[in-house]
Tab-separated table of C-alpha atoms in Angstrom:
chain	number	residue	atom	x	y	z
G	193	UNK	CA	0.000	0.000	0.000
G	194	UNK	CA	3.018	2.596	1.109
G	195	UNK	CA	4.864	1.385	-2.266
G	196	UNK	CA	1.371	2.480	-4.446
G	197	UNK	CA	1.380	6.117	-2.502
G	198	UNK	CA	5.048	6.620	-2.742
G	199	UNK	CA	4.264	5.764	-6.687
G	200	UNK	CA	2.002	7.796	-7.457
G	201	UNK	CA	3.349	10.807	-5.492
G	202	UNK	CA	6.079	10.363	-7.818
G	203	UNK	CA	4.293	9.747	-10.876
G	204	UNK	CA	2.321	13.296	-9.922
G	205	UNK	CA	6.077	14.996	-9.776
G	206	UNK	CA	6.688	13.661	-12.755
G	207	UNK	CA	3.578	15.047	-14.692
G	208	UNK	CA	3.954	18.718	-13.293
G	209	UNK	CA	7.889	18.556	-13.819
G	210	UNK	CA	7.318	17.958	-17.549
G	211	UNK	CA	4.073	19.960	-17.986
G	212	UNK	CA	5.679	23.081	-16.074
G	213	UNK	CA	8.355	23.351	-18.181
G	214	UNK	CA	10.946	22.912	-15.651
G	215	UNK	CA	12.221	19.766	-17.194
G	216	UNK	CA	13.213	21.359	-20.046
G	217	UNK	CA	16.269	22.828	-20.571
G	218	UNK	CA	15.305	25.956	-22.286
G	219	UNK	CA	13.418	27.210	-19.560
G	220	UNK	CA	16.523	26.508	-17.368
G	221	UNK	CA	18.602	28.901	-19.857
G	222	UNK	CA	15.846	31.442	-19.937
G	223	UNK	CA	15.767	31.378	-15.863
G	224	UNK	CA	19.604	32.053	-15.813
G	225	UNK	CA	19.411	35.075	-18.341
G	226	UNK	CA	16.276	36.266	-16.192
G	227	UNK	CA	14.533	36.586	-19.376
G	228	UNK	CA	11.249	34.713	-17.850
G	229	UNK	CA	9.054	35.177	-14.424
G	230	UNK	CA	8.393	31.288	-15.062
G	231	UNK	CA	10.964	29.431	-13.295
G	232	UNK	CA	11.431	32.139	-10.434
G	233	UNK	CA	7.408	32.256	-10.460
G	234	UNK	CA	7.280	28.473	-9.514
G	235	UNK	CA	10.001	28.170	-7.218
G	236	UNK	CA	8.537	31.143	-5.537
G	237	UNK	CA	5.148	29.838	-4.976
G	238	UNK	CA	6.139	26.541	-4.399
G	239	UNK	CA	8.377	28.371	-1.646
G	240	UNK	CA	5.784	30.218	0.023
G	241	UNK	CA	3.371	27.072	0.226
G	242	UNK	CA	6.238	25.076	2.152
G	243	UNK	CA	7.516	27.916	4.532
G	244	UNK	CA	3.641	28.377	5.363
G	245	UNK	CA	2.794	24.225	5.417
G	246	UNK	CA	6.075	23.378	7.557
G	247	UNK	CA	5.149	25.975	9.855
G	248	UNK	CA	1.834	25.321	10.173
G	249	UNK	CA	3.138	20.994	10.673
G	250	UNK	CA	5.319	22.231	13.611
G	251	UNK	CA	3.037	24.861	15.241
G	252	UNK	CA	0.215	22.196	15.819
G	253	UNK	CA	2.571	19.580	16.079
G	254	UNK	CA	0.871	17.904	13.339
G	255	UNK	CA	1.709	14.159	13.096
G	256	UNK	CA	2.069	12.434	10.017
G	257	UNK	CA	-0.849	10.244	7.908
G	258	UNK	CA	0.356	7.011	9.850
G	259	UNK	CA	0.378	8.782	13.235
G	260	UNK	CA	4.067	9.392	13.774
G	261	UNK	CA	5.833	12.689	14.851
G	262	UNK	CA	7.205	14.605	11.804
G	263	UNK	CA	10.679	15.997	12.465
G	264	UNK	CA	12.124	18.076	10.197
G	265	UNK	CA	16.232	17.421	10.953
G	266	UNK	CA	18.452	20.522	10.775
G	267	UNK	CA	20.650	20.638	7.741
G	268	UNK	CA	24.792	20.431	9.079
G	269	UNK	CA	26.223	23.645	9.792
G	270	UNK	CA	28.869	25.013	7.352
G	271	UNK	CA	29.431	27.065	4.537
G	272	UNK	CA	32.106	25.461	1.955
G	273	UNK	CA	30.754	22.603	1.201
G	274	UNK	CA	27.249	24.072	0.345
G	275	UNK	CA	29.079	27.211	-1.797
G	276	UNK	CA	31.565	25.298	-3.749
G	277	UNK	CA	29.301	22.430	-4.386
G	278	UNK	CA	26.579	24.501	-4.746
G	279	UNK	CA	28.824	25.536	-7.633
G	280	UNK	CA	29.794	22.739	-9.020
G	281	UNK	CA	25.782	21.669	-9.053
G	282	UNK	CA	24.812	25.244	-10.497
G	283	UNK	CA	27.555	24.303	-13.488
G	284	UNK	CA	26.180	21.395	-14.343
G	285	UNK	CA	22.140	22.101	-14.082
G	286	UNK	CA	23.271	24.965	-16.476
G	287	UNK	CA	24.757	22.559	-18.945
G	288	UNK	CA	22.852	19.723	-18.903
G	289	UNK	CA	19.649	21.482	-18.319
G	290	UNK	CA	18.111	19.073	-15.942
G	291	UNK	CA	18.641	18.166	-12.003
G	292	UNK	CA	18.153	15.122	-10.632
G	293	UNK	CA	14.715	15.212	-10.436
G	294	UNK	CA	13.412	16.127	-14.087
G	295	UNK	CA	16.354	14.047	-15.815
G	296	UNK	CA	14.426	10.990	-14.751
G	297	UNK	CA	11.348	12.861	-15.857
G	298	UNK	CA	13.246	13.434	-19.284
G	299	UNK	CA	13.858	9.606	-19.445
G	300	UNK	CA	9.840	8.678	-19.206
G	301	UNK	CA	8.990	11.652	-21.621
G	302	UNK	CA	11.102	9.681	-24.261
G	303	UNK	CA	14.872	11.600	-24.840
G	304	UNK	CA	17.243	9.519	-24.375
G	305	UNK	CA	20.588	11.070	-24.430
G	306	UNK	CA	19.865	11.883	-21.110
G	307	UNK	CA	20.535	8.206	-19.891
G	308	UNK	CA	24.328	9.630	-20.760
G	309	UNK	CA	23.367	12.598	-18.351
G	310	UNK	CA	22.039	10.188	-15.373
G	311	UNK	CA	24.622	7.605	-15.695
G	312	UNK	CA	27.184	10.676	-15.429
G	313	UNK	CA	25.841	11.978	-12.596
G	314	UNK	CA	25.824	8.548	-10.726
G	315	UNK	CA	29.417	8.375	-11.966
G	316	UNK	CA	29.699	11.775	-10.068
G	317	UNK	CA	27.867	11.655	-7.160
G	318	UNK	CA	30.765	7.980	-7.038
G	319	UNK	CA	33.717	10.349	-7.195
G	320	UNK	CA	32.452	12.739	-4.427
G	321	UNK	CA	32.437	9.644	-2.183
G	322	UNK	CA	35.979	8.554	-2.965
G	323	UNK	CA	37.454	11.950	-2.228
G	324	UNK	CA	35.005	12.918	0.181
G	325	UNK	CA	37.837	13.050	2.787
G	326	UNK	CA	39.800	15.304	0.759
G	327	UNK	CA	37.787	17.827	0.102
G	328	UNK	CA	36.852	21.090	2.090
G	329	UNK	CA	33.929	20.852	3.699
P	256	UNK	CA	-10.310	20.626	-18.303
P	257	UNK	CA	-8.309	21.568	-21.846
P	258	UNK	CA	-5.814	23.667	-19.538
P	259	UNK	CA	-4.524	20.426	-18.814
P	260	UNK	CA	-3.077	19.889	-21.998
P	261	UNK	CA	-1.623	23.358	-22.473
P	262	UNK	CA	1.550	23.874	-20.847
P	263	UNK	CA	1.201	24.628	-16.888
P	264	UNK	CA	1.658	28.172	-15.634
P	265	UNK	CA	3.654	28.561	-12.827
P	266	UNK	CA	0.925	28.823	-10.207
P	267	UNK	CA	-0.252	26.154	-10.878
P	268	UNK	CA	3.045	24.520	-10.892
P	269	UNK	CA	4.342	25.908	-7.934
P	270	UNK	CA	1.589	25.137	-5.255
P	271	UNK	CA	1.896	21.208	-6.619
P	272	UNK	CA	5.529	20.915	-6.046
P	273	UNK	CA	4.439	22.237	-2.504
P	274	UNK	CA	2.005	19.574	-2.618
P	275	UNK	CA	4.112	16.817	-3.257
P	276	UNK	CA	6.823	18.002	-0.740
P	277	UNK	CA	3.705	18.226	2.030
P	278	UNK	CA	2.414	14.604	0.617
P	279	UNK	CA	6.164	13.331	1.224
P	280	UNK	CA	6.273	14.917	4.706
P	281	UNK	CA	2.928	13.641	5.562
P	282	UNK	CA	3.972	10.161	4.882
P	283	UNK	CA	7.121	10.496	7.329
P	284	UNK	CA	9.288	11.002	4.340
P	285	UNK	CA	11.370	13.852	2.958
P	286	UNK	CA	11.442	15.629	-0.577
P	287	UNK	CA	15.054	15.059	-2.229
P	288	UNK	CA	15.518	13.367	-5.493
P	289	UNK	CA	19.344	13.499	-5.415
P	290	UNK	CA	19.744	11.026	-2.683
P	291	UNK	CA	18.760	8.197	-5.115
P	292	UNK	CA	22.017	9.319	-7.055
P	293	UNK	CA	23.626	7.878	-3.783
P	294	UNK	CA	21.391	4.891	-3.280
P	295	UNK	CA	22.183	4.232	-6.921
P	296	UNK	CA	25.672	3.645	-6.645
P	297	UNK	CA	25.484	1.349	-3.639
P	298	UNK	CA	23.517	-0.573	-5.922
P	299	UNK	CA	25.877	-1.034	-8.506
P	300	UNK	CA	28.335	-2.179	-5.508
P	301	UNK	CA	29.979	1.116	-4.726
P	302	UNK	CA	29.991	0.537	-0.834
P	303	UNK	CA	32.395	-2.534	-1.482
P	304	UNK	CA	35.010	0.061	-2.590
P	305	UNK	CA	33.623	3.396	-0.409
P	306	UNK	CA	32.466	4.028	2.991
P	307	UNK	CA	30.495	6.688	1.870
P	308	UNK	CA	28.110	4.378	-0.210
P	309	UNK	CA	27.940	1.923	2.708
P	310	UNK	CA	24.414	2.307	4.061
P	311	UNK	CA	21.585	0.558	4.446
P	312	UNK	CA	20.116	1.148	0.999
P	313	UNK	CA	16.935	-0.458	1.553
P	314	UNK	CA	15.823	2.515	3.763
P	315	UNK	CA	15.722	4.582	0.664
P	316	UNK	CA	13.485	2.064	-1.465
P	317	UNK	CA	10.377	4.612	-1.095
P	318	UNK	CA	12.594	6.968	-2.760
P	319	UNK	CA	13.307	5.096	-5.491
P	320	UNK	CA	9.941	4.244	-5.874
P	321	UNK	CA	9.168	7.767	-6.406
P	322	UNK	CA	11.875	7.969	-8.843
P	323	UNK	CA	10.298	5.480	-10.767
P	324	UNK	CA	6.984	7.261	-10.016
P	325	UNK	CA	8.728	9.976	-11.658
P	326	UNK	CA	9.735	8.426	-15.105
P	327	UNK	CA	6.245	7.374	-15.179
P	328	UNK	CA	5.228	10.561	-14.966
P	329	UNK	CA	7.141	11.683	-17.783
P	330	UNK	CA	5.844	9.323	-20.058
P	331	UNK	CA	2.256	10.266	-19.414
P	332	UNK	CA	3.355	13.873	-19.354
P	333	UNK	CA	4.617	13.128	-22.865
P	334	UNK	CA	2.397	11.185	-24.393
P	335	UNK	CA	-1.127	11.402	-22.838
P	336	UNK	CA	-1.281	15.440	-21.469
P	337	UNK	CA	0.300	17.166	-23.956
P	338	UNK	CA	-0.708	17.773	-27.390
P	339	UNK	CA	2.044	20.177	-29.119
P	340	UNK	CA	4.683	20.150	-26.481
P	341	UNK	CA	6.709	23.247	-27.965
P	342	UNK	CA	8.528	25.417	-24.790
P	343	UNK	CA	7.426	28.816	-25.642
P	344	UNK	CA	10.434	30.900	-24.088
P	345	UNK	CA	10.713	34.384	-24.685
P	346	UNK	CA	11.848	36.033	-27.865
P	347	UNK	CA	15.197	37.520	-26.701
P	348	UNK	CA	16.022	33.986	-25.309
P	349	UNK	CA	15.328	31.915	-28.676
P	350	UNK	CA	17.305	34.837	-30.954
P	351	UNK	CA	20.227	33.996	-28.473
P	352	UNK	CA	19.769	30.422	-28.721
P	353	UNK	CA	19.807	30.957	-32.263
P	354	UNK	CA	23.089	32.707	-32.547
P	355	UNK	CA	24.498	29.894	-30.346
P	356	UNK	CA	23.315	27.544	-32.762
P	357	UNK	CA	20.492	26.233	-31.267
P	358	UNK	CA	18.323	26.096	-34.279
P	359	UNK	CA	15.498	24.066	-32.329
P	360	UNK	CA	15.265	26.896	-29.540
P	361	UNK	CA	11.215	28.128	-29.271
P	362	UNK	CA	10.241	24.992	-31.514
P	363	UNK	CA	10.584	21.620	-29.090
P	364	UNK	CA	10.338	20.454	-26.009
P	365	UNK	CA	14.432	19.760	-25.840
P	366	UNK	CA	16.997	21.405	-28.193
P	367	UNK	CA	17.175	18.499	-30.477
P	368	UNK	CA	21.329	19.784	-30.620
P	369	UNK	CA	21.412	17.487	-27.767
P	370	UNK	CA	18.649	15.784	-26.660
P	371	UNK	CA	17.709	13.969	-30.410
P	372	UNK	CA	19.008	10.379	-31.250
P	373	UNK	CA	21.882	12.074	-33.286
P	374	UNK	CA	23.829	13.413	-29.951
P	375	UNK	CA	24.553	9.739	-29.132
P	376	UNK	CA	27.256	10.196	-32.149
P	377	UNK	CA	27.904	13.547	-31.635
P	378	UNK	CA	31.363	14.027	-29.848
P	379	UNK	CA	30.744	17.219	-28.670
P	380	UNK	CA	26.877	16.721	-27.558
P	381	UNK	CA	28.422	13.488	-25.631
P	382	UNK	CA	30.776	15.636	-24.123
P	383	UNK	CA	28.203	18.331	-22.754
P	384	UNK	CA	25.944	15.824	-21.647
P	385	UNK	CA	28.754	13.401	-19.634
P	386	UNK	CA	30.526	17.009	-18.095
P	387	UNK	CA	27.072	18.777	-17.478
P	388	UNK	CA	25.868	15.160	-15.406
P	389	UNK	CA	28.962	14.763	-13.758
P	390	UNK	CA	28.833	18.298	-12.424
P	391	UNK	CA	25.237	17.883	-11.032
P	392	UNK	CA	26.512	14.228	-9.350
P	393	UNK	CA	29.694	15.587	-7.460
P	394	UNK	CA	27.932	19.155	-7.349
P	395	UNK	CA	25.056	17.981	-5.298
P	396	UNK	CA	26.122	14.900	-2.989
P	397	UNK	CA	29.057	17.657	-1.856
P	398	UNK	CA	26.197	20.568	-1.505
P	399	UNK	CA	24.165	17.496	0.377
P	400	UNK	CA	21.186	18.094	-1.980
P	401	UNK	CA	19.912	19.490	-5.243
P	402	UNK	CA	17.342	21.672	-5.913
P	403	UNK	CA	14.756	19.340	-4.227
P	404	UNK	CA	16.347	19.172	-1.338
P	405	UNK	CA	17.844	22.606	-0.972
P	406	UNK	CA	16.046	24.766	-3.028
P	407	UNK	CA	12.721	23.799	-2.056
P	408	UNK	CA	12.642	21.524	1.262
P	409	UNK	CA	16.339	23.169	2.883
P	410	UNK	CA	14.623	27.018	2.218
P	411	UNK	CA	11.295	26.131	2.985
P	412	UNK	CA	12.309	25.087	6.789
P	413	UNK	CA	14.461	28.185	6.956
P	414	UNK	CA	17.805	26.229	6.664
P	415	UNK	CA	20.836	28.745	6.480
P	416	UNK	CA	22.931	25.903	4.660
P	417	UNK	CA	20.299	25.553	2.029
P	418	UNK	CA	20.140	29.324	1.191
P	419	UNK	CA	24.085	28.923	0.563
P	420	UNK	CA	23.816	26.392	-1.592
P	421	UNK	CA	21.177	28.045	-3.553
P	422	UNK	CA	23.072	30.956	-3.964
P	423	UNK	CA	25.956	28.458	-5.199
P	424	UNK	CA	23.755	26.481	-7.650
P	425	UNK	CA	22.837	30.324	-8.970
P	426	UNK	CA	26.905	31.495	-9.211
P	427	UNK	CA	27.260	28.048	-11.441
P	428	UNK	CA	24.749	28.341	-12.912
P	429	UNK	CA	25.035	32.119	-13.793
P	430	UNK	CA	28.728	31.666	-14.826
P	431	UNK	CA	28.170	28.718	-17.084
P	432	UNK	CA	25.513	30.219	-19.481
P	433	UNK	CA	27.129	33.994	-19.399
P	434	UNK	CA	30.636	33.424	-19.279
P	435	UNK	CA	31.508	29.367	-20.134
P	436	UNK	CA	28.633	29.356	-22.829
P	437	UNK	CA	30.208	31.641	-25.209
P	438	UNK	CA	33.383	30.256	-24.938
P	439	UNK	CA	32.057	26.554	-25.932
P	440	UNK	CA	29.051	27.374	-28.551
């Protein structure tokens, strides 16, 4: 039953990540020439709705559809790691037009050159964790 | 209900991605797709080699549930909601395009430069797609999220870390199309 909800959850992110637009990488290069209210316009609203709904969770300590406490874990403190692979990420969701999100998205709606894009950004995400260590964080 | 098969504005957009993070919460789970990147590369054996991948996958199986939830939504997207999928972005953006070379900019859904059949034999399409990729991969496990997790989940519980790694993804993201763009198209 959780496997059908978790589904179709998806399968509902998947519809409004390709019928928004924001699966497709030329509203990605319009956002970053701020040539378009779009991308901003979504991200905005979608902002506003989750400030006001996790608020709104903790204030009446609202517990979750199967009855548990919801807690919403702080993220690590720091400040490298999030700028410089902040970056890095910002680099790549320029070029490739897609984060990890729509590029599977991409892959239902049919274009398949971006199996090259998801396999390189498993390849990726492998390197981080062998140099993890060595890195600034 | 014809909307439906027009492209969706952003406020309509918007408040579902809200939706689907609340629907996630609500559930006792979290909105953030890159994780799965991770989970990913346990599964092809990665934790034999890495500490890093060594966790207990099987925790994250709702996620990748929802990734598959999310392919599945693309398809329908595609094939069942959409009738002309052509990205209508605006006129200044598709002249540029155009002088970059992307013929296929205000016309498809993709710019078919990299995205058709073609760029699997394109050397320099490969290239963009394999260095653009890699860059999200490293860019996001070593920002701890992507624009799921950051962007939208990280900002929308007031998370200091997530704002910085916004503003990051924007400094890439700026720099690549203003400054590394012109130097590669």
């Amino acid at each position: 039953m959780r496997t059908v909800i978790y589904l179709l959850i998806g399968i509902l992110f998947g519809i409004t990540m390709f019928k928004s637009e924001a699966a497709s990488w030329f509203r990605i290069y319009e956002m970053f020439r701020f040539e378009s209210f779009h991308m901003y316009g979504i991200i905005g609203s979608a902002l506003l709705l989750g400030v006001l709904s996790i608020q709104l969770i903790k204030r009446f300590r609202i517990r979750s559809f199967h009855g548990e406490n919801i807690n919403f874990p702080s993220k690590a403190k720091g400040v490298l790691r999030y700028l410089i692979g902040g970056i890095v990420f910002g680099l790549g969701w320029a070029l490739a037009g897609a984060c990890p999100g729509p590029m599977f998205t991409l892959l239902g709606a049919g274009f398949l050159p971006i199996l090259v894009v998801i396999i390189s950004a498993v390849l990726g995400t492998y390197v981080y964790g062998v140099f993890k260590n060595r890195l600034p964080h | 209900m014809n909307w439906i098969f027009e492209p969706w504005p952003w406020y309509i957009a918007g408040p579902m991605i809200a939706l689907i993070m609340f629907l996630l919460i609500m559930v006792g789970k979290n909105f953030g797709m890159s994780s799965n990147l991770r989970t990913l590369c346990t599964l092809c054996g990665a934790d034999k080699k890495v500490d890093f991948f060594k966790f207990d996958w099987k925790a994250q199986r709702w996620n990748l549930i929802v990734v598959l939830g999310a392919i599945i939504g693309g398809y329908i997207g595609a094939n069942f909601l959409s009738t002309d999928a052509v990205v209508a972005i605006h006129p200044d953006t598709i002249t540029h395009l155009n002088t970059l070379g992307f013929e296929s900019a205000g016309t498809t859904y993709m710019p078919t430069e990299l995205f058709d059949m073609a760029a699997f034999t394109n050397p320099k399409s490969l290239v963009i797609l394999i260095v653009g990729g890699f860059l999200v991969g490293f860019g996001a496990r070593y920002a701890g999220g992507c624009t799921s997790g950051h962007a939208i989940s990280g900002l929308s519980n007031l998370q200091l870390p997530s704002l910085i790694a916004v503003i990051g993804f924007f400094i890439g993201g700026l720099a690549m199309i203003h400054f590394i763009f012109p130097l590669i198209f």
